[in-house]
PDB file of C-alpha atoms in Angstrom:
ATOM      1  CA  MET A  10     -99.747   7.641  37.270  1.00 50.00           C
ATOM      2  CA  GLU A  11    -101.149  10.441  39.387  1.00 72.00           C
ATOM      3  CA  THR A  12    -104.561   9.640  40.859  1.00 73.00           C
ATOM      4  CA  GLU A  13    -106.244  12.715  39.365  1.00 79.00           C
ATOM      5  CA  LYS A  14    -104.932  11.985  35.867  1.00 84.00           C
ATOM      6  CA  LEU A  15    -105.801   8.291  36.175  1.00 85.00           C
ATOM      7  CA  TYR A  16    -109.328   9.209  37.266  1.00 85.00           C
ATOM      8  CA  ALA A  17    -109.844  11.542  34.296  1.00 84.00           C
ATOM      9  CA  GLU A  18    -108.495   9.013  31.795  1.00 84.00           C
ATOM     10  CA  THR A  19    -110.202   5.851  33.041  1.00 88.00           C
ATOM     11  CA  LYS A  20    -113.514   6.975  34.548  1.00 90.00           C
ATOM     12  CA  PRO A  21    -115.355   7.074  31.158  1.00 89.00           C
ATOM     13  CA  LEU A  22    -114.125   3.576  30.336  1.00 89.00           C
ATOM     14  CA  LEU A  23    -115.142   2.213  33.747  1.00 92.00           C
ATOM     15  CA  ILE A  24    -118.566   3.881  33.638  1.00 92.00           C
ATOM     16  CA  SER A  25    -119.041   2.466  30.121  1.00 89.00           C
ATOM     17  CA  LEU A  26    -118.302  -1.031  31.367  1.00 92.00           C
ATOM     18  CA  ALA A  27    -120.340  -0.844  34.578  1.00 94.00           C
ATOM     19  CA  TYR A  28    -123.428   0.750  33.020  1.00 94.00           C
ATOM     20  CA  ARG A  29    -123.588  -1.831  30.251  1.00 93.00           C
ATOM     21  CA  MET A  30    -123.065  -4.623  32.784  1.00 94.00           C
ATOM     22  CA  LEU A  31    -125.765  -3.421  35.173  1.00 93.00           C
ATOM     23  CA  GLY A  32    -128.207  -1.277  33.207  1.00 93.00           C
ATOM     24  CA  SER A  33    -128.068   1.266  36.037  1.00 92.00           C
ATOM     25  CA  MET A  34    -126.136   4.531  35.907  1.00 91.00           C
ATOM     26  CA  MET A  35    -126.560   5.147  39.630  1.00 90.00           C
ATOM     27  CA  ASP A  36    -125.038   1.772  40.527  1.00 93.00           C
ATOM     28  CA  ALA A  37    -122.328   2.183  37.883  1.00 94.00           C
ATOM     29  CA  GLU A  38    -121.208   5.514  39.334  1.00 93.00           C
ATOM     30  CA  ASP A  39    -121.163   4.103  42.881  1.00 94.00           C
ATOM     31  CA  ILE A  40    -119.086   1.096  41.858  1.00 95.00           C
ATOM     32  CA  VAL A  41    -116.559   3.185  39.930  1.00 95.00           C
ATOM     33  CA  GLN A  42    -116.180   5.560  42.875  1.00 93.00           C
ATOM     34  CA  GLU A  43    -115.596   2.592  45.203  1.00 93.00           C
ATOM     35  CA  ALA A  44    -113.007   1.187  42.793  1.00 93.00           C
ATOM     36  CA  PHE A  45    -110.890   4.340  42.983  1.00 91.00           C
ATOM     37  CA  ILE A  46    -111.181   4.377  46.767  1.00 91.00           C
ATOM     38  CA  SER A  47    -109.931   0.776  46.849  1.00 88.00           C
ATOM     39  CA  LEU A  48    -107.034   1.631  44.557  1.00 86.00           C
ATOM     40  CA  ASN A  49    -105.953   4.491  46.801  1.00 82.00           C
ATOM     41  CA  GLU A  50    -105.803   2.124  49.764  1.00 80.00           C
ATOM     42  CA  ILE A  51    -103.233  -0.125  48.068  1.00 77.00           C
ATOM     43  CA  PRO A  52     -99.525   0.779  47.799  1.00 71.00           C
ATOM     44  CA  SER A  53     -98.796   1.813  44.209  1.00 69.00           C
ATOM     45  CA  ALA A  54     -95.873  -0.615  44.074  1.00 64.00           C
ATOM     46  CA  HIS A  55     -98.370  -3.489  44.339  1.00 71.00           C
ATOM     47  CA  VAL A  56    -100.355  -2.418  41.248  1.00 74.00           C
ATOM     48  CA  ARG A  57     -98.559  -3.154  37.980  1.00 79.00           C
ATOM     49  CA  ASN A  58    -101.331  -1.960  35.624  1.00 84.00           C
ATOM     50  CA  PRO A  59    -103.758   0.514  37.280  1.00 86.00           C
ATOM     51  CA  LYS A  60    -106.245   0.452  34.363  1.00 86.00           C
ATOM     52  CA  SER A  61    -106.523  -3.337  34.365  1.00 86.00           C
ATOM     53  CA  TYR A  62    -106.689  -3.365  38.141  1.00 87.00           C
ATOM     54  CA  LEU A  63    -109.579  -0.883  38.153  1.00 91.00           C
ATOM     55  CA  CYS A  64    -111.388  -2.855  35.437  1.00 91.00           C
ATOM     56  CA  LYS A  65    -110.984  -5.997  37.500  1.00 90.00           C
ATOM     57  CA  ILE A  66    -112.408  -4.323  40.616  1.00 93.00           C
ATOM     58  CA  VAL A  67    -115.342  -2.870  38.670  1.00 95.00           C
ATOM     59  CA  THR A  68    -116.026  -6.200  36.958  1.00 93.00           C
ATOM     60  CA  HIS A  69    -116.036  -8.184  40.194  1.00 92.00           C
ATOM     61  CA  ARG A  70    -118.201  -5.647  42.005  1.00 94.00           C
ATOM     62  CA  CYS A  71    -120.671  -5.583  39.124  1.00 94.00           C
ATOM     63  CA  ILE A  72    -120.938  -9.373  39.242  1.00 91.00           C
ATOM     64  CA  ASP A  73    -121.335  -9.315  43.037  1.00 91.00           C
ATOM     65  CA  LEU A  74    -124.137  -6.777  42.691  1.00 92.00           C
ATOM     66  CA  LEU A  75    -125.820  -8.795  39.938  1.00 89.00           C
ATOM     67  CA  LYS A  76    -125.691 -11.904  42.121  1.00 86.00           C
ATOM     68  CA  SER A  77    -127.183 -10.089  45.105  1.00 84.00           C
ATOM     69  CA  ALA A  78    -129.884  -8.554  42.900  1.00 79.00           C
ATOM     70  CA  ARG A  79    -130.804 -11.822  41.164  1.00 76.00           C
ATOM     71  CA  LYS A  80    -133.576 -12.712  43.625  1.00 69.00           C
ATOM     72  CA  GLN A  81    -134.893  -9.149  43.493  1.00 73.00           C
ATOM     73  CA  ARG A  82    -135.042  -9.395  39.692  1.00 76.00           C
ATOM     74  CA  GLU A  83    -136.954 -12.683  39.961  1.00 76.00           C
ATOM     75  CA  VAL A  84    -139.692 -11.029  42.033  1.00 82.00           C
ATOM     76  CA  TYR A  85    -139.591  -7.696  40.173  1.00 87.00           C
ATOM     77  CA  VAL A  86    -143.133  -6.508  39.457  1.00 91.00           C
ATOM     78  CA  GLY A  87    -143.717  -6.480  35.713  1.00 92.00           C
ATOM     79  CA  PRO A  88    -141.068  -6.287  32.970  1.00 94.00           C
ATOM     80  CA  TRP A  89    -137.574  -5.030  33.820  1.00 95.00           C
ATOM     81  CA  LEU A  90    -135.969  -2.330  31.671  1.00 97.00           C
ATOM     82  CA  PRO A  91    -132.537  -0.708  32.097  1.00 96.00           C
ATOM     83  CA  GLU A  92    -132.326   2.665  33.778  1.00 96.00           C
ATOM     84  CA  PRO A  93    -132.566   5.323  31.027  1.00 96.00           C
ATOM     85  CA  ILE A  94    -129.940   8.017  30.550  1.00 93.00           C
ATOM     86  CA  ILE A  95    -130.030  11.196  28.483  1.00 92.00           C
ATOM     87  CA  THR A  96    -127.218  11.337  25.931  1.00 87.00           C
ATOM     88  CA  ASP A  97    -127.830  14.687  24.238  1.00 79.00           C
ATOM     89  CA  ARG A  98    -124.359  15.881  25.064  1.00 61.00           C
ATOM     90  CA  ASN A  99    -120.964  14.325  25.644  1.00 49.00           C
ATOM     91  CA  PRO A 100    -119.042  15.699  28.618  1.00 43.00           C
ATOM     92  CA  ASP A 101    -115.519  16.877  27.823  1.00 38.00           C
ATOM     93  CA  GLU A 102    -114.130  14.044  29.910  1.00 35.00           C
ATOM     94  CA  LEU A 103    -115.715  11.426  27.665  1.00 39.00           C
ATOM     95  CA  SER A 104    -113.462   9.988  24.996  1.00 41.00           C
ATOM     96  CA  GLU A 105    -115.071   9.280  21.627  1.00 45.00           C
ATOM     97  CA  GLN A 106    -113.609   5.783  21.896  1.00 44.00           C
ATOM     98  CA  TYR A 107    -116.401   4.860  24.296  1.00 47.00           C
ATOM     99  CA  VAL A 108    -119.265   6.640  22.542  1.00 49.00           C
ATOM    100  CA  GLN A 109    -120.813   3.730  20.647  1.00 59.00           C
ATOM    101  CA  LYS A 110    -124.394   4.806  20.960  1.00 62.00           C
ATOM    102  CA  GLU A 111    -125.902   1.661  19.479  1.00 71.00           C
ATOM    103  CA  THR A 112    -124.371  -0.311  22.370  1.00 80.00           C
ATOM    104  CA  ILE A 113    -126.253   1.688  24.997  1.00 87.00           C
ATOM    105  CA  SER A 114    -129.635   1.538  23.265  1.00 90.00           C
ATOM    106  CA  THR A 115    -132.345  -0.068  25.346  1.00 94.00           C
ATOM    107  CA  ALA A 116    -132.689  -2.904  22.836  1.00 92.00           C
ATOM    108  CA  TYR A 117    -128.954  -3.630  22.990  1.00 91.00           C
ATOM    109  CA  LEU A 118    -128.820  -3.517  26.797  1.00 93.00           C
ATOM    110  CA  LEU A 119    -131.684  -6.004  26.924  1.00 94.00           C
ATOM    111  CA  LEU A 120    -129.744  -8.341  24.631  1.00 92.00           C
ATOM    112  CA  LEU A 121    -126.730  -8.084  26.950  1.00 92.00           C
ATOM    113  CA  GLN A 122    -128.950  -9.223  29.818  1.00 91.00           C
ATOM    114  CA  GLN A 123    -129.363 -12.555  28.039  1.00 90.00           C
ATOM    115  CA  LEU A 124    -125.655 -13.295  28.405  1.00 93.00           C
ATOM    116  CA  SER A 125    -124.091 -14.851  31.468  1.00 91.00           C
ATOM    117  CA  TRP A 126    -122.120 -12.453  33.645  1.00 90.00           C
ATOM    118  CA  THR A 127    -118.783 -13.761  32.344  1.00 92.00           C
ATOM    119  CA  GLU A 128    -119.929 -13.635  28.719  1.00 94.00           C
ATOM    120  CA  ARG A 129    -121.173 -10.107  29.228  1.00 93.00           C
ATOM    121  CA  VAL A 130    -117.918  -8.735  30.631  1.00 93.00           C
ATOM    122  CA  VAL A 131    -115.715 -10.506  28.064  1.00 95.00           C
ATOM    123  CA  PHE A 132    -117.951  -9.327  25.234  1.00 94.00           C
ATOM    124  CA  LEU A 133    -118.000  -5.733  26.459  1.00 93.00           C
ATOM    125  CA  LEU A 134    -114.262  -5.556  27.049  1.00 92.00           C
ATOM    126  CA  ARG A 135    -113.525  -6.928  23.585  1.00 92.00           C
ATOM    127  CA  GLU A 136    -116.344  -5.675  21.341  1.00 88.00           C
ATOM    128  CA  VAL A 137    -117.140  -2.305  22.888  1.00 84.00           C
ATOM    129  CA  LEU A 138    -113.997  -1.233  24.750  1.00 86.00           C
ATOM    130  CA  GLN A 139    -111.493  -2.841  22.334  1.00 87.00           C
ATOM    131  CA  PHE A 140    -109.310  -4.584  24.939  1.00 91.00           C
ATOM    132  CA  ASP A 141    -106.898  -7.228  23.688  1.00 93.00           C
ATOM    133  CA  TYR A 142    -107.333 -10.805  24.888  1.00 96.00           C
ATOM    134  CA  ASP A 143    -104.297 -10.720  27.176  1.00 93.00           C
ATOM    135  CA  GLU A 144    -105.800  -7.763  29.065  1.00 91.00           C
ATOM    136  CA  ILE A 145    -109.199  -9.454  29.238  1.00 94.00           C
ATOM    137  CA  ALA A 146    -107.665 -12.692  30.497  1.00 94.00           C
ATOM    138  CA  GLU A 147    -105.972 -10.805  33.331  1.00 90.00           C
ATOM    139  CA  ILE A 148    -109.184  -9.015  34.304  1.00 90.00           C
ATOM    140  CA  VAL A 149    -111.458 -12.093  34.355  1.00 91.00           C
ATOM    141  CA  ASN A 150    -108.824 -14.578  35.579  1.00 91.00           C
ATOM    142  CA  LYS A 151    -109.176 -16.896  32.603  1.00 94.00           C
ATOM    143  CA  SER A 152    -106.831 -18.036  29.847  1.00 95.00           C
ATOM    144  CA  ASN A 153    -106.456 -16.163  26.572  1.00 95.00           C
ATOM    145  CA  ALA A 154    -107.917 -19.111  24.659  1.00 96.00           C
ATOM    146  CA  ASN A 155    -110.871 -19.386  27.035  1.00 96.00           C
ATOM    147  CA  CYS A 156    -111.637 -15.681  26.613  1.00 96.00           C
ATOM    148  CA  ARG A 157    -111.656 -16.106  22.828  1.00 96.00           C
ATOM    149  CA  GLN A 158    -114.164 -18.946  23.130  1.00 96.00           C
ATOM    150  CA  ILE A 159    -116.362 -16.969  25.535  1.00 96.00           C
ATOM    151  CA  PHE A 160    -116.322 -13.961  23.204  1.00 95.00           C
ATOM    152  CA  SER A 161    -117.281 -16.042  20.162  1.00 94.00           C
ATOM    153  CA  ARG A 162    -120.145 -17.638  22.068  1.00 93.00           C
ATOM    154  CA  ALA A 163    -121.379 -14.255  23.300  1.00 93.00           C
ATOM    155  CA  LYS A 164    -121.136 -12.636  19.871  1.00 90.00           C
ATOM    156  CA  ARG A 165    -123.325 -15.352  18.372  1.00 89.00           C
ATOM    157  CA  SER A 166    -125.969 -14.514  20.966  1.00 86.00           C
ATOM    158  CA  ILE A 167    -125.934 -10.757  20.284  1.00 81.00           C
ATOM    159  CA  HIS A 168    -127.910 -10.054  17.149  1.00 71.00           C
ATOM    160  CA  GLY A 169    -130.893  -8.137  15.878  1.00 58.00           C
ATOM    161  CA  VAL A 170    -129.853  -4.562  16.728  1.00 57.00           C
ATOM    162  CA  PRO A 171    -129.243  -2.437  13.593  1.00 52.00           C
ATOM    163  CA  ALA A 172    -126.343  -0.043  13.131  1.00 51.00           C
ATOM    164  CA  ASN A 173    -126.995   3.502  14.273  1.00 53.00           C
ATOM    165  CA  GLY A 174    -125.670   5.565  11.385  1.00 53.00           C
ATOM    166  CA  GLY A 175    -126.297   9.275  10.976  1.00 57.00           C
ATOM    167  CA  GLU A 176    -128.984   8.805   8.317  1.00 63.00           C
ATOM    168  CA  MET A 177    -130.786   6.208  10.447  1.00 74.00           C
ATOM    169  CA  HIS A 178    -130.603   8.532  13.450  1.00 77.00           C
ATOM    170  CA  GLU A 179    -132.193  11.359  11.440  1.00 82.00           C
ATOM    171  CA  LYS A 180    -135.010   9.093  10.229  1.00 87.00           C
ATOM    172  CA  ALA A 181    -135.619   7.891  13.772  1.00 90.00           C
ATOM    173  CA  GLY A 182    -135.738  11.501  14.944  1.00 92.00           C
ATOM    174  CA  ALA A 183    -138.413  12.337  12.369  1.00 93.00           C
ATOM    175  CA  VAL A 184    -140.521   9.357  13.478  1.00 95.00           C
ATOM    176  CA  VAL A 185    -140.203  10.333  17.151  1.00 95.00           C
ATOM    177  CA  GLU A 186    -141.244  13.904  16.342  1.00 95.00           C
ATOM    178  CA  GLN A 187    -144.408  12.554  14.718  1.00 95.00           C
ATOM    179  CA  PHE A 188    -144.953  10.285  17.718  1.00 95.00           C
ATOM    180  CA  ILE A 189    -144.749  13.274  20.049  1.00 95.00           C
ATOM    181  CA  GLN A 190    -147.164  15.252  17.885  1.00 94.00           C
ATOM    182  CA  ALA A 191    -149.685  12.397  17.946  1.00 92.00           C
ATOM    183  CA  LEU A 192    -149.463  12.051  21.730  1.00 91.00           C
ATOM    184  CA  SER A 193    -149.606  15.815  22.292  1.00 89.00           C
ATOM    185  CA  ILE A 194    -152.902  16.200  20.465  1.00 88.00           C
ATOM    186  CA  GLY A 195    -154.246  12.878  21.744  1.00 85.00           C
ATOM    187  CA  ASN A 196    -154.633  11.421  18.245  1.00 87.00           C
ATOM    188  CA  VAL A 197    -153.735   7.773  18.740  1.00 85.00           C
ATOM    189  CA  ASN A 198    -154.906   6.884  15.235  1.00 85.00           C
ATOM    190  CA  GLN A 199    -152.055   9.022  13.936  1.00 88.00           C
ATOM    191  CA  LEU A 200    -149.705   6.503  15.542  1.00 91.00           C
ATOM    192  CA  LEU A 201    -150.807   3.784  13.116  1.00 90.00           C
ATOM    193  CA  ASP A 202    -148.548   5.059  10.355  1.00 90.00           C
ATOM    194  CA  LEU A 203    -145.547   4.961  12.699  1.00 95.00           C
ATOM    195  CA  LEU A 204    -145.869   1.457  14.131  1.00 95.00           C
ATOM    196  CA  SER A 205    -144.761  -1.860  12.740  1.00 94.00           C
ATOM    197  CA  THR A 206    -147.604  -4.411  12.628  1.00 92.00           C
ATOM    198  CA  ASP A 207    -145.756  -6.627  15.130  1.00 94.00           C
ATOM    199  CA  VAL A 208    -144.688  -3.756  17.394  1.00 96.00           C
ATOM    200  CA  THR A 209    -144.122  -4.461  21.108  1.00 97.00           C
ATOM    201  CA  LEU A 210    -144.652  -2.098  24.047  1.00 98.00           C
ATOM    202  CA  ILE A 211    -142.825  -2.767  27.326  1.00 98.00           C
ATOM    203  CA  THR A 212    -143.558  -0.654  30.395  1.00 97.00           C
ATOM    204  CA  ASP A 213    -141.484  -0.736  33.584  1.00 97.00           C
ATOM    205  CA  GLY A 214    -143.194   0.529  36.714  1.00 96.00           C
ATOM    206  CA  GLY A 215    -141.423  -1.820  39.097  1.00 93.00           C
ATOM    207  CA  GLY A 216    -144.517  -2.014  41.269  1.00 92.00           C
ATOM    208  CA  LYS A 217    -143.993   1.651  42.220  1.00 93.00           C
ATOM    209  CA  VAL A 218    -146.541   3.102  39.815  1.00 92.00           C
ATOM    210  CA  ARG A 219    -149.219   1.661  37.557  1.00 90.00           C
ATOM    211  CA  ALA A 220    -147.853  -0.028  34.443  1.00 93.00           C
ATOM    212  CA  ALA A 221    -148.646  -3.009  32.229  1.00 93.00           C
ATOM    213  CA  LEU A 222    -147.511  -6.210  33.931  1.00 94.00           C
ATOM    214  CA  HIS A 223    -146.727  -7.926  30.634  1.00 96.00           C
ATOM    215  CA  PRO A 224    -145.430  -6.767  27.239  1.00 97.00           C
ATOM    216  CA  ILE A 225    -148.208  -5.532  24.966  1.00 97.00           C
ATOM    217  CA  LEU A 226    -147.978  -7.103  21.535  1.00 97.00           C
ATOM    218  CA  GLY A 227    -149.371  -5.823  18.274  1.00 95.00           C
ATOM    219  CA  MET A 228    -150.454  -2.507  16.834  1.00 94.00           C
ATOM    220  CA  ASP A 229    -154.124  -2.733  17.795  1.00 93.00           C
ATOM    221  CA  ARG A 230    -153.470  -3.514  21.466  1.00 95.00           C
ATOM    222  CA  ILE A 231    -150.883  -0.755  21.745  1.00 95.00           C
ATOM    223  CA  ILE A 232    -153.255   1.782  20.193  1.00 93.00           C
ATOM    224  CA  ARG A 233    -155.873   0.762  22.771  1.00 93.00           C
ATOM    225  CA  PHE A 234    -153.264   1.124  25.542  1.00 94.00           C
ATOM    226  CA  PHE A 235    -152.482   4.710  24.560  1.00 93.00           C
ATOM    227  CA  ALA A 236    -156.161   5.516  24.066  1.00 91.00           C
ATOM    228  CA  GLY A 237    -156.770   4.460  27.670  1.00 91.00           C
ATOM    229  CA  THR A 238    -153.612   6.050  29.079  1.00 91.00           C
ATOM    230  CA  LEU A 239    -153.600   9.522  27.527  1.00 89.00           C
ATOM    231  CA  PRO A 240    -156.709  10.799  29.378  1.00 89.00           C
ATOM    232  CA  LYS A 241    -154.914   9.999  32.674  1.00 88.00           C
ATOM    233  CA  VAL A 242    -151.814  12.082  31.867  1.00 89.00           C
ATOM    234  CA  PRO A 243    -151.537  15.236  34.052  1.00 86.00           C
ATOM    235  CA  ALA A 244    -153.128  18.271  32.405  1.00 85.00           C
ATOM    236  CA  GLY A 245    -149.896  20.287  32.531  1.00 85.00           C
ATOM    237  CA  ALA A 246    -147.673  17.510  31.187  1.00 91.00           C
ATOM    238  CA  SER A 247    -145.144  18.246  28.462  1.00 93.00           C
ATOM    239  CA  LEU A 248    -143.091  16.063  26.155  1.00 94.00           C
ATOM    240  CA  GLN A 249    -139.450  16.720  25.307  1.00 93.00           C
ATOM    241  CA  MET A 250    -137.596  15.030  22.481  1.00 95.00           C
ATOM    242  CA  ARG A 251    -134.192  14.004  23.860  1.00 94.00           C
ATOM    243  CA  ASN A 252    -131.592  11.426  22.998  1.00 92.00           C
ATOM    244  CA  VAL A 253    -132.361   8.559  25.358  1.00 94.00           C
ATOM    245  CA  ASN A 254    -129.697   5.861  25.469  1.00 92.00           C
ATOM    246  CA  GLY A 255    -128.110   7.141  22.283  1.00 89.00           C
ATOM    247  CA  GLN A 256    -131.354   7.182  20.284  1.00 90.00           C
ATOM    248  CA  PRO A 257    -134.086   9.775  19.718  1.00 94.00           C
ATOM    249  CA  GLY A 258    -136.546   9.373  22.581  1.00 96.00           C
ATOM    250  CA  ILE A 259    -139.054  11.201  24.756  1.00 97.00           C
ATOM    251  CA  ILE A 260    -139.009  12.570  28.290  1.00 96.00           C
ATOM    252  CA  ALA A 261    -142.427  13.309  29.825  1.00 96.00           C
ATOM    253  CA  LEU A 262    -142.636  15.919  32.567  1.00 95.00           C
ATOM    254  CA  ASP A 263    -145.267  17.223  34.927  1.00 94.00           C
ATOM    255  CA  GLY A 264    -143.865  20.677  35.516  1.00 91.00           C
ATOM    256  CA  ASN A 265    -140.188  19.976  36.226  1.00 91.00           C
ATOM    257  CA  GLN A 266    -140.802  16.432  37.452  1.00 94.00           C
ATOM    258  CA  VAL A 267    -139.931  13.568  35.108  1.00 96.00           C
ATOM    259  CA  PHE A 268    -142.579  10.842  35.193  1.00 96.00           C
ATOM    260  CA  CYS A 269    -141.749   8.817  32.080  1.00 97.00           C
ATOM    261  CA  ALA A 270    -138.819   8.133  29.732  1.00 97.00           C
ATOM    262  CA  ILE A 271    -139.561   6.528  26.375  1.00 97.00           C
ATOM    263  CA  SER A 272    -137.032   4.943  24.044  1.00 97.00           C
ATOM    264  CA  PHE A 273    -137.576   3.110  20.775  1.00 96.00           C
ATOM    265  CA  HIS A 274    -136.245   0.338  18.613  1.00 94.00           C
ATOM    266  CA  MET A 275    -136.689   1.149  14.940  1.00 92.00           C
ATOM    267  CA  GLN A 276    -137.025  -1.200  12.004  1.00 87.00           C
ATOM    268  CA  GLY A 277    -136.594   0.818   8.843  1.00 83.00           C
ATOM    269  CA  GLU A 278    -138.816   3.864   9.285  1.00 87.00           C
ATOM    270  CA  ARG A 279    -141.278   2.205  11.626  1.00 93.00           C
ATOM    271  CA  ILE A 280    -141.260   1.563  15.356  1.00 95.00           C
ATOM    272  CA  LYS A 281    -140.554  -2.067  16.209  1.00 95.00           C
ATOM    273  CA  ALA A 282    -140.504  -1.678  20.005  1.00 96.00           C
ATOM    274  CA  ILE A 283    -141.449   0.993  22.543  1.00 97.00           C
ATOM    275  CA  TYR A 284    -139.806   1.008  25.977  1.00 98.00           C
ATOM    276  CA  MET A 285    -141.472   3.112  28.688  1.00 98.00           C
ATOM    277  CA  VAL A 286    -139.812   3.543  32.083  1.00 98.00           C
ATOM    278  CA  VAL A 287    -142.166   4.986  34.678  1.00 97.00           C
ATOM    279  CA  ASN A 288    -140.519   3.512  37.779  1.00 97.00           C
ATOM    280  CA  PRO A 289    -139.499   6.708  39.652  1.00 96.00           C
ATOM    281  CA  ASP A 290    -136.425   5.001  41.122  1.00 94.00           C
ATOM    282  CA  LYS A 291    -135.078   4.522  37.602  1.00 96.00           C
ATOM    283  CA  LEU A 292    -135.734   8.108  36.528  1.00 96.00           C
ATOM    284  CA  MET A 293    -133.403   9.771  39.024  1.00 92.00           C
ATOM    285  CA  ALA A 294    -130.470  10.111  36.592  1.00 90.00           C
ATOM    286  CA  VAL A 295    -132.802  11.627  33.979  1.00 94.00           C
ATOM    287  CA  GLN A 296    -134.241  13.981  36.596  1.00 93.00           C
ATOM    288  CA  LYS A 297    -130.730  15.092  37.518  1.00 89.00           C
ATOM    289  CA  GLU A 298    -129.919  15.849  33.903  1.00 88.00           C
ATOM    290  CA  ILE A 299    -133.180  17.712  33.335  1.00 87.00           C
ATOM    291  CA  GLN A 300    -132.405  19.888  36.340  1.00 84.00           C
ATOM    292  CA  GLY A 301    -129.044  20.749  34.803  1.00 74.00           C
ATOM    293  CA  SER A 302    -126.766  18.689  37.012  1.00 47.00           C
ATOM    294  CA  SER A 303    -123.427  17.778  35.500  1.00 36.00           C
ATOM    295  CA  GLY A 304    -121.001  14.951  36.013  1.00 37.00           C
ATOM    296  CA  LEU A 305    -122.847  12.011  34.492  1.00 37.00           C
ATOM    297  CA  GLY A 306    -120.191   9.966  32.760  1.00 38.00           C
ATOM    298  CA  TYR A 307    -122.198   8.832  29.780  1.00 35.00           C
ATOM    299  CA  ALA A 308    -121.003   5.696  28.088  1.00 35.00           C
TER     300      ALA A 308
END
């Protein structure tokens, strides 16, 4: 297969895999680019199945990166959240086969983090990317039967994230619009009708900017958090409703500079969890999109 055609056909799949493995679009793009460079350095006669070969390279490099980052994660300041991405649009290069928006929601990505690296890759290849077990076995260097067992174990561990149907997406959008209105006018009491009683707020500043060092639990504490935070927001700040990780979310800007990305986990018509990323290192992909850059291979 010609390199250019192979790149166009497999890049969305590889980005889908790497982003879900790592929770970082920047790292996912780097690893996929490196995988194609590695493929070009090998004689084509030595590669029987280019797609499987690329998946294997991406998988191994993701695991290597996760291993090297493990100690950094252990000393990470405050809660860790995946790097947010804007998913308002689907680039032409992205096949609908890989657009399963519920599997890139923040809540879902956090569930994936609970799996071992091997469980994660087997689960993603089978459940999300629809690989058969023979292909998976070749990629992870395990037997077909072993891959089936790993997948079953992983699937039992992944639960609690609702389906993201069109009607649910519309309801979530209406709730987020009300959330934005409440924040825009500084009326935190208006948030009460939107929050579940056992709602959780997780903020990720990574030690770069001020953020809560522990999850904030319960409606009353979260209301107090916003009451104390809103007066500190820049006077010229604006809120945009965008699809963040496949779900209705919020991007906060000071002029053209993104300083916060908010995503939600809904339960019925109420907010069960709020995820706020304020770590500037994790907002670079969102900043790129806001500035109109193209080429993000959304999963």
